[in-house]
Tab-separated table of C-alpha atoms in Angstrom:
chain	number	residue	atom	x	y	z
N	1	MET	CA	-86.544	-122.024	-95.157
N	2	GLU	CA	-84.585	-121.505	-98.359
N	3	ALA	CA	-80.857	-121.927	-97.933
N	4	TYR	CA	-78.637	-119.200	-99.292
N	5	TRP	CA	-74.952	-118.357	-99.414
N	6	THR	CA	-74.065	-114.698	-99.163
N	7	PRO	CA	-70.825	-113.066	-100.374
N	8	GLU	CA	-70.065	-112.161	-96.748
N	9	MET	CA	-70.228	-115.831	-95.741
N	10	GLN	CA	-67.975	-116.789	-98.645
N	11	ALA	CA	-65.504	-114.075	-97.670
N	12	TRP	CA	-65.475	-115.332	-94.076
N	13	LEU	CA	-64.884	-118.901	-95.289
N	14	ASP	CA	-62.012	-117.821	-97.556
N	15	TYR	CA	-60.497	-115.969	-94.587
N	16	ALA	CA	-60.916	-118.872	-92.133
N	17	MET	CA	-59.864	-121.777	-94.369
N	18	PRO	CA	-56.060	-121.268	-94.059
N	19	THR	CA	-56.390	-121.146	-90.275
N	20	LEU	CA	-58.569	-124.264	-90.234
N	21	GLU	CA	-56.068	-126.103	-92.434
N	22	ILE	CA	-53.213	-125.219	-90.084
N	23	LEU	CA	-55.244	-126.331	-87.053
N	24	LEU	CA	-56.004	-129.639	-88.772
N	25	LYS	CA	-52.304	-130.164	-89.540
N	26	ILE	CA	-51.421	-129.425	-85.921
N	27	LEU	CA	-53.964	-131.959	-84.669
N	28	LEU	CA	-52.742	-134.597	-87.131
N	29	VAL	CA	-49.207	-134.191	-85.766
N	30	ALA	CA	-49.849	-133.422	-82.079
N	31	VAL	CA	-52.336	-136.187	-81.264
N	32	PRO	CA	-50.227	-139.100	-82.620
N	33	LEU	CA	-47.154	-137.513	-81.020
N	34	LEU	CA	-48.795	-137.408	-77.578
N	35	VAL	CA	-49.838	-141.044	-77.982
N	36	ALA	CA	-46.292	-141.925	-79.046
N	37	VAL	CA	-44.843	-140.123	-76.016
N	38	ALA	CA	-47.154	-142.029	-73.676
N	39	TYR	CA	-46.378	-145.411	-75.195
N	40	LEU	CA	-42.662	-144.723	-75.459
N	41	THR	CA	-42.636	-145.005	-71.654
N	42	TYR	CA	-44.354	-148.381	-72.003
N	43	ALA	CA	-41.914	-149.505	-74.708
N	44	GLU	CA	-38.964	-148.426	-72.572
N	45	ARG	CA	-40.105	-150.446	-69.591
N	46	LYS	CA	-40.831	-153.483	-71.782
N	47	VAL	CA	-37.505	-153.330	-73.649
N	48	ILE	CA	-35.430	-152.822	-70.519
N	49	GLY	CA	-37.417	-155.537	-68.751
N	50	ALA	CA	-36.678	-157.998	-71.576
N	51	MET	CA	-32.967	-157.104	-71.515
N	52	GLN	CA	-32.869	-157.645	-67.753
N	53	MET	CA	-34.975	-160.850	-67.953
N	54	ARG	CA	-38.034	-159.253	-66.347
N	55	LYS	CA	-41.624	-158.998	-67.594
N	56	GLY	CA	-42.109	-155.238	-67.406
N	57	PRO	CA	-45.684	-153.828	-67.234
N	58	ASN	CA	-48.138	-156.720	-67.609
N	59	VAL	CA	-51.041	-156.088	-65.233
N	60	VAL	CA	-53.099	-153.111	-66.434
N	61	GLY	CA	-54.842	-154.168	-69.630
N	62	PRO	CA	-53.768	-156.924	-72.049
N	63	PHE	CA	-49.970	-157.194	-72.061
N	64	GLY	CA	-49.930	-154.095	-69.825
N	65	LEU	CA	-50.978	-151.842	-72.746
N	66	LEU	CA	-53.111	-149.623	-70.504
N	67	GLN	CA	-50.239	-148.920	-68.096
N	68	PRO	CA	-49.434	-145.454	-69.605
N	69	LEU	CA	-53.072	-144.426	-69.137
N	70	ALA	CA	-53.016	-145.622	-65.535
N	71	ASP	CA	-49.782	-143.706	-64.873
N	72	GLY	CA	-51.253	-140.558	-66.414
N	73	LEU	CA	-54.435	-140.851	-64.349
N	74	LYS	CA	-52.427	-141.357	-61.160
N	75	LEU	CA	-50.361	-138.213	-61.783
N	76	PHE	CA	-53.453	-136.236	-62.777
N	77	VAL	CA	-55.306	-136.908	-59.518
N	78	LYS	CA	-52.296	-136.285	-57.284
N	79	GLU	CA	-52.108	-133.037	-55.318
N	80	VAL	CA	-50.013	-130.219	-56.780
N	81	ILE	CA	-47.614	-129.139	-54.015
N	82	ILE	CA	-45.827	-125.808	-54.381
N	83	PRO	CA	-43.076	-125.017	-51.842
N	84	THR	CA	-43.936	-122.130	-49.534
N	85	GLN	CA	-40.964	-119.973	-50.501
N	86	ALA	CA	-41.100	-120.817	-54.225
N	87	ASN	CA	-41.863	-118.284	-56.938
N	88	ARG	CA	-45.305	-119.632	-57.850
N	89	VAL	CA	-45.572	-118.140	-61.351
N	90	VAL	CA	-42.133	-119.257	-62.516
N	91	PHE	CA	-42.514	-122.602	-60.714
N	92	ILE	CA	-45.644	-123.424	-62.730
N	93	ALA	CA	-44.379	-121.864	-65.971
N	94	ALA	CA	-41.166	-123.948	-66.094
N	95	PRO	CA	-42.722	-127.388	-66.855
N	96	VAL	CA	-45.259	-125.800	-69.217
N	97	LEU	CA	-42.435	-124.127	-71.152
N	98	THR	CA	-40.401	-127.335	-71.296
N	99	PHE	CA	-43.299	-129.371	-72.659
N	100	ALA	CA	-44.479	-126.663	-75.071
N	101	LEU	CA	-41.015	-126.275	-76.612
N	102	ALA	CA	-40.736	-130.033	-77.091
N	103	MET	CA	-43.998	-129.951	-79.062
N	104	LEU	CA	-43.234	-126.767	-81.020
N	105	GLY	CA	-40.140	-128.301	-82.578
N	106	TRP	CA	-42.376	-130.595	-84.649
N	107	ALA	CA	-43.801	-127.639	-86.581
N	108	VAL	CA	-40.991	-127.882	-89.168
N	109	ILE	CA	-40.383	-131.651	-89.182
N	110	PRO	CA	-41.448	-133.112	-92.559
N	111	LEU	CA	-43.106	-136.511	-92.160
N	112	ALA	CA	-43.248	-136.957	-95.946
N	113	GLU	CA	-43.013	-134.774	-99.025
N	114	GLY	CA	-45.513	-131.981	-98.397
N	115	TRP	CA	-46.480	-133.419	-94.980
N	116	VAL	CA	-45.239	-130.604	-92.745
N	117	ILE	CA	-47.002	-127.936	-90.711
N	118	ALA	CA	-44.632	-125.111	-91.696
N	119	ASP	CA	-42.320	-125.781	-94.646
N	120	ILE	CA	-40.071	-122.787	-93.978
N	121	ASN	CA	-36.710	-122.188	-95.624
N	122	VAL	CA	-34.974	-121.724	-92.260
N	123	GLY	CA	-36.281	-124.860	-90.554
N	124	VAL	CA	-32.843	-125.728	-89.184
N	125	LEU	CA	-32.503	-122.298	-87.555
N	126	TYR	CA	-35.973	-122.731	-86.055
N	127	LEU	CA	-34.917	-126.004	-84.450
N	128	PHE	CA	-31.723	-124.354	-83.181
N	129	ALA	CA	-33.828	-121.681	-81.489
N	130	ILE	CA	-36.282	-124.159	-79.969
N	131	SER	CA	-33.551	-126.423	-78.586
N	132	SER	CA	-31.673	-123.441	-77.130
N	133	LEU	CA	-34.786	-122.156	-75.363
N	134	GLY	CA	-35.238	-125.545	-73.702
N	135	VAL	CA	-32.452	-124.651	-71.259
N	136	TYR	CA	-34.621	-121.877	-69.810
N	137	GLY	CA	-37.286	-124.287	-68.581
N	138	ILE	CA	-34.723	-126.187	-66.516
N	139	ILE	CA	-33.068	-123.033	-65.136
N	140	MET	CA	-36.484	-121.605	-64.236
N	141	ALA	CA	-37.446	-124.822	-62.437
N	142	GLY	CA	-34.264	-124.926	-60.368
N	143	TRP	CA	-34.356	-121.242	-59.433
N	144	ALA	CA	-38.095	-121.014	-58.696
N	145	SER	CA	-38.018	-124.052	-56.390
N	146	ASN	CA	-35.940	-122.078	-53.835
N	147	SER	CA	-33.931	-125.231	-53.090
N	148	LYS	CA	-30.161	-125.583	-53.224
N	149	TYR	CA	-30.462	-129.146	-54.528
N	150	ALA	CA	-32.799	-128.126	-57.351
N	151	PHE	CA	-30.686	-125.098	-58.251
N	152	LEU	CA	-27.433	-127.093	-58.381
N	153	GLY	CA	-29.140	-129.691	-60.556
N	154	ALA	CA	-30.452	-126.978	-62.900
N	155	ILE	CA	-27.027	-125.323	-63.209
N	156	ARG	CA	-25.177	-128.456	-64.208
N	157	SER	CA	-28.038	-129.588	-66.436
N	158	ALA	CA	-27.872	-126.267	-68.286
N	159	ALA	CA	-24.085	-126.572	-68.614
N	160	GLN	CA	-24.479	-130.076	-70.006
N	161	MET	CA	-27.125	-129.082	-72.567
N	162	VAL	CA	-25.242	-125.984	-73.740
N	163	SER	CA	-22.001	-127.973	-74.086
N	164	TYR	CA	-23.514	-130.601	-76.354
N	165	GLU	CA	-25.595	-128.099	-78.330
N	166	VAL	CA	-22.287	-126.733	-79.658
N	167	SER	CA	-21.361	-130.136	-81.088
N	168	ILE	CA	-24.875	-130.687	-82.463
N	169	GLY	CA	-24.740	-127.290	-84.156
N	170	LEU	CA	-21.434	-128.062	-85.872
N	171	VAL	CA	-22.720	-131.468	-86.966
N	172	ILE	CA	-25.737	-129.831	-88.597
N	173	VAL	CA	-23.397	-127.308	-90.278
N	174	THR	CA	-21.639	-130.197	-92.040
N	175	VAL	CA	-24.994	-131.380	-93.397
N	176	LEU	CA	-25.876	-127.855	-94.517
N	177	LEU	CA	-22.547	-127.575	-96.355
N	178	VAL	CA	-23.383	-130.716	-98.315
N	179	VAL	CA	-26.989	-129.754	-99.112
N	180	GLY	CA	-26.696	-125.972	-99.431
N	181	SER	CA	-30.125	-125.364	-97.874
N	182	LEU	CA	-31.648	-124.764	-94.433
N	183	ASN	CA	-34.935	-126.391	-95.473
N	184	LEU	CA	-35.437	-129.814	-93.878
N	185	SER	CA	-37.363	-131.150	-96.877
N	186	ASP	CA	-34.451	-130.190	-99.146
N	187	ILE	CA	-32.088	-132.079	-96.835
N	188	VAL	CA	-34.188	-135.234	-97.239
N	189	LEU	CA	-34.509	-134.881	-101.017
N	190	ALA	CA	-30.729	-134.427	-101.301
N	191	GLN	CA	-30.373	-138.034	-100.049
N	192	GLN	CA	-32.280	-139.644	-102.921
N	193	SER	CA	-29.028	-140.943	-104.375
N	194	GLY	CA	-27.706	-142.142	-101.011
N	195	TRP	CA	-28.155	-141.507	-97.306
N	196	PHE	CA	-25.587	-139.261	-95.650
N	197	ILE	CA	-24.843	-141.900	-93.015
N	198	ALA	CA	-23.239	-144.028	-95.757
N	199	GLY	CA	-20.665	-141.380	-96.721
N	200	PRO	CA	-18.162	-139.013	-95.128
N	201	LEU	CA	-20.807	-137.839	-92.651
N	202	LEU	CA	-20.873	-141.155	-90.744
N	203	PRO	CA	-18.639	-139.841	-87.890
N	204	MET	CA	-20.955	-136.826	-87.600
N	205	PHE	CA	-23.929	-139.152	-87.202
N	206	VAL	CA	-22.171	-140.837	-84.281
N	207	VAL	CA	-21.397	-137.445	-82.691
N	208	PHE	CA	-24.977	-136.275	-83.242
N	209	TYR	CA	-26.496	-139.424	-81.754
N	210	ILE	CA	-24.334	-139.397	-78.628
N	211	SER	CA	-24.837	-135.643	-78.217
N	212	ALA	CA	-28.602	-136.207	-78.481
N	213	LEU	CA	-28.355	-138.542	-75.479
N	214	ALA	CA	-26.715	-135.743	-73.480
N	215	GLU	CA	-29.104	-133.110	-74.824
N	216	THR	CA	-32.123	-135.115	-73.646
N	217	ASN	CA	-30.510	-136.055	-70.292
N	218	ARG	CA	-30.544	-139.766	-71.030
N	219	LEU	CA	-28.207	-142.452	-69.726
N	220	PRO	CA	-25.242	-142.531	-69.607
N	221	PHE	CA	-25.543	-138.724	-69.384
N	222	ASP	CA	-28.503	-138.364	-67.004
N	223	LEU	CA	-26.516	-136.291	-64.492
N	224	PRO	CA	-29.471	-133.920	-63.849
N	225	GLU	CA	-31.290	-136.886	-62.299
N	226	ALA	CA	-28.385	-138.422	-60.392
N	227	GLU	CA	-30.423	-139.519	-57.376
N	228	ALA	CA	-27.444	-140.410	-55.199
N	229	GLU	CA	-25.886	-136.967	-55.654
N	230	LEU	CA	-28.622	-134.334	-56.026
N	231	VAL	CA	-31.885	-136.008	-54.990
N	232	ALA	CA	-33.334	-136.009	-58.545
N	233	GLY	CA	-31.895	-132.660	-59.600
N	234	TYR	CA	-33.831	-129.657	-60.884
N	235	ASN	CA	-37.292	-131.269	-60.594
N	236	VAL	CA	-36.927	-132.484	-57.007
N	237	GLU	CA	-39.691	-130.153	-55.720
N	238	TYR	CA	-42.199	-131.066	-58.433
N	239	SER	CA	-45.105	-133.481	-58.161
N	240	SER	CA	-48.340	-134.372	-59.916
N	241	MET	CA	-48.939	-132.963	-63.413
N	242	ALA	CA	-46.093	-130.441	-63.115
N	243	PHE	CA	-43.656	-133.345	-62.814
N	244	ALA	CA	-45.510	-135.192	-65.585
N	245	LEU	CA	-44.956	-132.268	-67.974
N	246	PHE	CA	-41.188	-132.468	-67.398
N	247	PHE	CA	-41.394	-136.213	-67.924
N	248	LEU	CA	-43.427	-135.889	-71.134
N	249	GLY	CA	-41.174	-133.088	-72.383
N	250	GLU	CA	-38.113	-135.318	-71.988
N	251	TYR	CA	-39.683	-138.138	-73.997
N	252	ALA	CA	-41.033	-135.743	-76.642
N	253	ASN	CA	-37.498	-134.357	-77.003
N	254	MET	CA	-36.197	-137.902	-77.445
N	255	ILE	CA	-38.590	-138.466	-80.339
N	256	LEU	CA	-37.710	-135.059	-81.815
N	257	MET	CA	-33.958	-135.709	-81.721
N	258	CYS	CA	-34.402	-139.154	-83.264
N	259	GLY	CA	-36.624	-137.622	-85.941
N	260	MET	CA	-33.895	-135.069	-86.668
N	261	ALA	CA	-31.321	-137.867	-86.935
N	262	SER	CA	-33.592	-139.636	-89.433
N	263	ILE	CA	-33.930	-136.483	-91.539
N	264	LEU	CA	-30.280	-135.437	-91.431
N	265	PHE	CA	-28.629	-138.816	-91.986
N	266	LEU	CA	-31.149	-141.566	-92.804
N	267	GLY	CA	-33.141	-140.046	-95.645
N	268	GLY	CA	-36.247	-139.061	-93.682
N	269	TRP	CA	-39.290	-140.474	-95.465
N	270	LEU	CA	-37.270	-142.020	-98.330
N	271	PRO	CA	-37.195	-145.845	-98.598
N	272	PRO	CA	-33.860	-147.584	-97.925
N	273	PHE	CA	-31.315	-148.149	-100.703
N	274	GLY	CA	-33.427	-146.165	-103.183
N	275	ILE	CA	-35.467	-149.284	-104.038
N	276	GLU	CA	-38.402	-148.197	-106.219
N	277	ALA	CA	-40.578	-151.136	-105.152
N	278	LEU	CA	-40.523	-149.879	-101.549
N	279	THR	CA	-42.071	-146.542	-102.534
N	280	VAL	CA	-45.516	-148.175	-102.260
N	281	ILE	CA	-45.098	-147.875	-98.482
N	282	PRO	CA	-46.110	-144.323	-97.465
N	283	GLY	CA	-43.326	-141.917	-96.496
N	284	PRO	CA	-44.598	-141.348	-92.939
N	285	ILE	CA	-44.269	-145.092	-92.292
N	286	TRP	CA	-40.587	-145.056	-93.298
N	287	PHE	CA	-40.013	-141.956	-91.174
N	288	ALA	CA	-41.695	-143.601	-88.165
N	289	LEU	CA	-39.680	-146.815	-88.608
N	290	LYS	CA	-36.354	-144.971	-88.764
N	291	THR	CA	-37.268	-142.826	-85.755
N	292	SER	CA	-38.317	-145.948	-83.836
N	293	LEU	CA	-34.975	-147.586	-84.651
N	294	MET	CA	-33.146	-144.565	-83.241
N	295	LEU	CA	-35.360	-144.644	-80.140
N	296	PHE	CA	-34.627	-148.331	-79.606
N	297	GLY	CA	-30.952	-147.393	-79.470
N	298	PHE	CA	-31.763	-144.898	-76.689
N	299	LEU	CA	-33.509	-147.622	-74.682
N	300	TRP	CA	-30.759	-150.174	-75.346
N	301	ILE	CA	-28.079	-147.765	-74.137
N	302	ARG	CA	-30.043	-147.039	-70.957
N	303	ALA	CA	-30.237	-150.749	-70.157
N	304	THR	CA	-26.536	-151.304	-70.877
N	305	LEU	CA	-24.250	-148.463	-69.830
N	306	PRO	CA	-23.519	-146.988	-66.382
N	307	ARG	CA	-23.736	-143.272	-65.635
N	308	TYR	CA	-20.752	-141.039	-66.457
N	309	ARG	CA	-19.127	-138.804	-63.876
N	310	TYR	CA	-19.723	-135.116	-64.515
N	311	ASP	CA	-16.077	-134.412	-65.381
N	312	GLN	CA	-16.129	-137.289	-67.892
N	313	LEU	CA	-19.298	-135.891	-69.425
N	314	MET	CA	-17.851	-132.411	-69.927
N	315	ARG	CA	-14.484	-133.723	-71.133
N	316	LEU	CA	-16.184	-135.797	-73.827
N	317	GLY	CA	-18.147	-132.785	-75.045
N	318	TRP	CA	-15.399	-130.149	-75.035
N	319	LYS	CA	-12.206	-132.175	-75.634
N	320	VAL	CA	-13.449	-134.864	-78.013
N	321	PHE	CA	-16.661	-133.930	-79.816
N	322	LEU	CA	-15.965	-130.208	-80.281
N	323	PRO	CA	-12.493	-130.648	-81.915
N	324	LEU	CA	-13.747	-133.594	-83.991
N	325	SER	CA	-16.784	-131.700	-85.308
N	326	LEU	CA	-14.671	-128.618	-86.067
N	327	VAL	CA	-12.200	-130.717	-88.048
N	328	TRP	CA	-15.062	-132.345	-89.934
N	329	VAL	CA	-16.595	-128.973	-90.826
N	330	VAL	CA	-13.281	-127.968	-92.411
N	331	LEU	CA	-12.954	-131.365	-94.132
N	332	ILE	CA	-16.463	-131.288	-95.610
N	333	ALA	CA	-16.035	-127.666	-96.722
N	334	SER	CA	-12.764	-128.615	-98.451
N	335	LEU	CA	-14.325	-131.625	-100.176
N	336	LYS	CA	-17.259	-129.477	-101.276
N	337	THR	CA	-14.939	-126.798	-102.701
N	338	PHE	CA	-12.194	-128.833	-104.356
N	339	THR	CA	-13.960	-132.040	-105.415
N	340	ASN	CA	-17.289	-133.093	-106.925
N	341	ILE	CA	-17.932	-135.813	-104.328
N	342	PHE	CA	-21.157	-134.115	-103.244
N	343	ALA	CA	-22.357	-133.212	-106.720
N	344	ALA	CA	-26.036	-133.921	-107.284
């Protein structure tokens, strides 16, 4: 039979191609991210094991490399238990929302120049919105469980996340004052002459990094999972894949926050020190290396520091980081207005 190509088929292809391109971009980002989330759990157990002079996972597969797959399979085949008096719809929706928001944040993260799903001019505002909505998943989980322990854990987790989001927001404002753009790619390109971490924004990097620990409920700020106080906090009633989605959402948020730190302060996909010879290494590799370095710091801190008390946690956020970030916003704005220190 003679092959033919009709105008209608061409019109359909022209209509479908943009959608297919977006779907391909999503797959190219989502699949490696899911693999990274799974193996971040393996890396965490190995790193902490080495720091505590233990072996870590070493049984399932060579060097224990199949341990994340075994953990995922175990959670997948477990029974999903929903408390009798729980709100079933909200109970199931909470972990789905938490995980989905952690993945959606990557839509505006540039892995290299032109390597981004949605290169929008308000990428920073998009990330603000996504991170703010993450509180709802935790509140929904605590309320829908119909448990006082879960609800108390959700309330103080929400208070913790909102408190440190204020500091993170002001830190990002200082970067925006320097760059003059809300586009994340523009923020990276503005660091071609020098990373922001090497200038007056160094204290803001420290505030951002510590606030990211609190935002992702990591030690020493893992109060939502303080087992001795609240029996694992807001997710105490969850099991099986519902619990796994909370778990995966937390680790995906860790990678997202470290990726943001790389973009805002470490030059994103740019090679270190502006060395031309290092440009032969693809941008996504540099971005992955910087993000991995930030993640290693998360794991190192977990193996080293004890948990804060809740009053210490809130005092650090409201009485130290908030005044410091406010002062730095004024300082950076003054330097931008009255000097040429940030001139391109």
